[in-house]
XYZ file of C-alpha atoms in Angstrom:
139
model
C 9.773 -3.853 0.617
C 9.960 -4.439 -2.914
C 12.006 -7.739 -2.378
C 10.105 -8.888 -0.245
C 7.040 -8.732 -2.196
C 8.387 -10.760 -4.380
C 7.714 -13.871 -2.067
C 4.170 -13.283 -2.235
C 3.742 -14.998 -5.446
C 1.091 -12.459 -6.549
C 1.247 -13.963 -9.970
C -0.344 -16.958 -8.889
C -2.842 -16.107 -6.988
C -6.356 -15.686 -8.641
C -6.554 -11.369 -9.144
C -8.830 -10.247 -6.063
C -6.749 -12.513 -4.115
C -3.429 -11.233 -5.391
C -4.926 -7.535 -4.491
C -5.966 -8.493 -1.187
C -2.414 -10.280 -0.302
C -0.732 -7.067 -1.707
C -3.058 -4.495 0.257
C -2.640 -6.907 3.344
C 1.311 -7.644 3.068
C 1.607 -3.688 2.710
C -0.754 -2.817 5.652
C 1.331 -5.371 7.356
C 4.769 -3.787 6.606
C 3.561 -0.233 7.826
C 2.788 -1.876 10.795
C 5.786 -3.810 11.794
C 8.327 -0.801 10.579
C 6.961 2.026 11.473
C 10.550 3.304 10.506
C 9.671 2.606 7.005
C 7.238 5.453 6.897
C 9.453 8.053 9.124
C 12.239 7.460 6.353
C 9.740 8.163 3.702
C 8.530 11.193 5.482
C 12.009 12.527 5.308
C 12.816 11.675 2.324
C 9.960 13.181 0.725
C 10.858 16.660 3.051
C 14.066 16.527 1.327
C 13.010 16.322 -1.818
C 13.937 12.966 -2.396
C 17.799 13.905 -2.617
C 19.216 10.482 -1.963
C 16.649 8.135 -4.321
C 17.237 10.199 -6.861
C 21.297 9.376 -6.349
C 20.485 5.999 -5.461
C 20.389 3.361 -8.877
C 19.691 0.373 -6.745
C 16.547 2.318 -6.063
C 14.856 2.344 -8.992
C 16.183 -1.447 -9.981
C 13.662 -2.735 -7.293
C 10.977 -0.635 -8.921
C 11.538 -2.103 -12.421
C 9.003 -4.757 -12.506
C 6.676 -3.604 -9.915
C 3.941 -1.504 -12.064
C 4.203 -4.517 -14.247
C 2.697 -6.888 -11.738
C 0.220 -5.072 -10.767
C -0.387 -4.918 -14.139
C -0.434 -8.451 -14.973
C -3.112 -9.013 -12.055
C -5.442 -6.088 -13.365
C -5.277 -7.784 -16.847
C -6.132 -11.120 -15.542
C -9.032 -9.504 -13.027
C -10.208 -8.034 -16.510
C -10.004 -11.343 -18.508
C -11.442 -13.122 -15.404
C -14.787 -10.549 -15.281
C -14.152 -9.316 -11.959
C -11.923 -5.921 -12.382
C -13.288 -3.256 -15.094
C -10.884 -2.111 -17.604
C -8.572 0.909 -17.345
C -7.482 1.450 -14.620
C -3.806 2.558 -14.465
C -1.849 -0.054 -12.215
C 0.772 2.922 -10.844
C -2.538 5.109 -9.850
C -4.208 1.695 -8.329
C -1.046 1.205 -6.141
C -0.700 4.970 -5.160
C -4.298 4.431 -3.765
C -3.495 1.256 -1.953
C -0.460 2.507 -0.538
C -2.158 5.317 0.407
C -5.536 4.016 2.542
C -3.185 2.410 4.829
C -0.172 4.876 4.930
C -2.350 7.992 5.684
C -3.967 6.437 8.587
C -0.885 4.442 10.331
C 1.254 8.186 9.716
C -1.590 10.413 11.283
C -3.101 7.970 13.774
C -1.692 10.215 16.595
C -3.373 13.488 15.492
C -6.132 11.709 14.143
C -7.273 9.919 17.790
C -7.361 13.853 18.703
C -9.951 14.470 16.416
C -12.107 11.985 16.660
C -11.109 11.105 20.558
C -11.015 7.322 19.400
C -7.812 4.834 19.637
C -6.854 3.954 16.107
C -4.265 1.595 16.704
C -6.422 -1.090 18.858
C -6.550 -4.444 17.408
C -10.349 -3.761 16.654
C -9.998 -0.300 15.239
C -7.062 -1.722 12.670
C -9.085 -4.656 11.408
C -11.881 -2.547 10.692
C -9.574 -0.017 9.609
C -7.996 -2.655 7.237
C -10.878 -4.252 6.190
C -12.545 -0.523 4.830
C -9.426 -0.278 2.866
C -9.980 -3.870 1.207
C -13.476 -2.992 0.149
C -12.651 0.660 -1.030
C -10.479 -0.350 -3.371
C -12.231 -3.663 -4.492
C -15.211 -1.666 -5.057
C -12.698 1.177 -7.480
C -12.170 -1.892 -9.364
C -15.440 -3.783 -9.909
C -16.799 -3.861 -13.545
């Protein structure tokens, strides 16, 4: 995931841009491996036993707090993201909007007796995400 990101050229893009492009590529990846989250699932009932073995691991994490980082700073210098707000808590959030929803969808549609997987019900879905964390960051 972390390679791949890479590609995105986030550093290039103007900041709400480069947050929208992150949120999206992420929502994306959820969605075409939902594999991805089942192995985090484990891995977090296990107590992350083999990330915490693993040093290739936390190489691809190296820069990654850093750009988000870099596009906070630039959304502050540009006017359009406030100041302080900590880039590992910011991607913890984004991760999150998307990862809660795609991992509970089945037990969710129970509850609320709705399909959350439809092509409607994920744009909208996606789309709330974008503007609840654009909003967390507007001056």
């Amino acid at each position: 995931m972390r390679t791949a990101e890479e590609a995105l050229g986030l550093d290039e893009l103007a900041p709400v841009d480069a947050i929208c492009a992150l949120m999206r590529f992420t929502w994306n990846y959820y969605l075409k491996r939902p594999e991805f989250m089942s192995l985090v699932n484990s891995e977090n009932l296990h107590k992350a036993i083999h990330v915490k073995r693993s040093t290739r691991f936390a190489l691809l994490h190296v820069d990654f707090v850093g750009r988000i980082k870099r596009i906070l700073d630039r959304g502050v210098a540009a006017g359009v993201f406030r100041a302080g707000v900590d880039p590992g808590q910011l991607y913890i959030t984004m991760a999150s909007v998307g990862y809660y929803y795609l991992n509970n969808h089945y037990t969710l549609e129970v509850i609320y007796d709705q399909n959350f997987v439809s092509d409607d019900a994920l744009d909208a879905r996606f789309a709330f995400n974008v503007d609840t964390i654009l909003r967390l960051l507007k001056p």
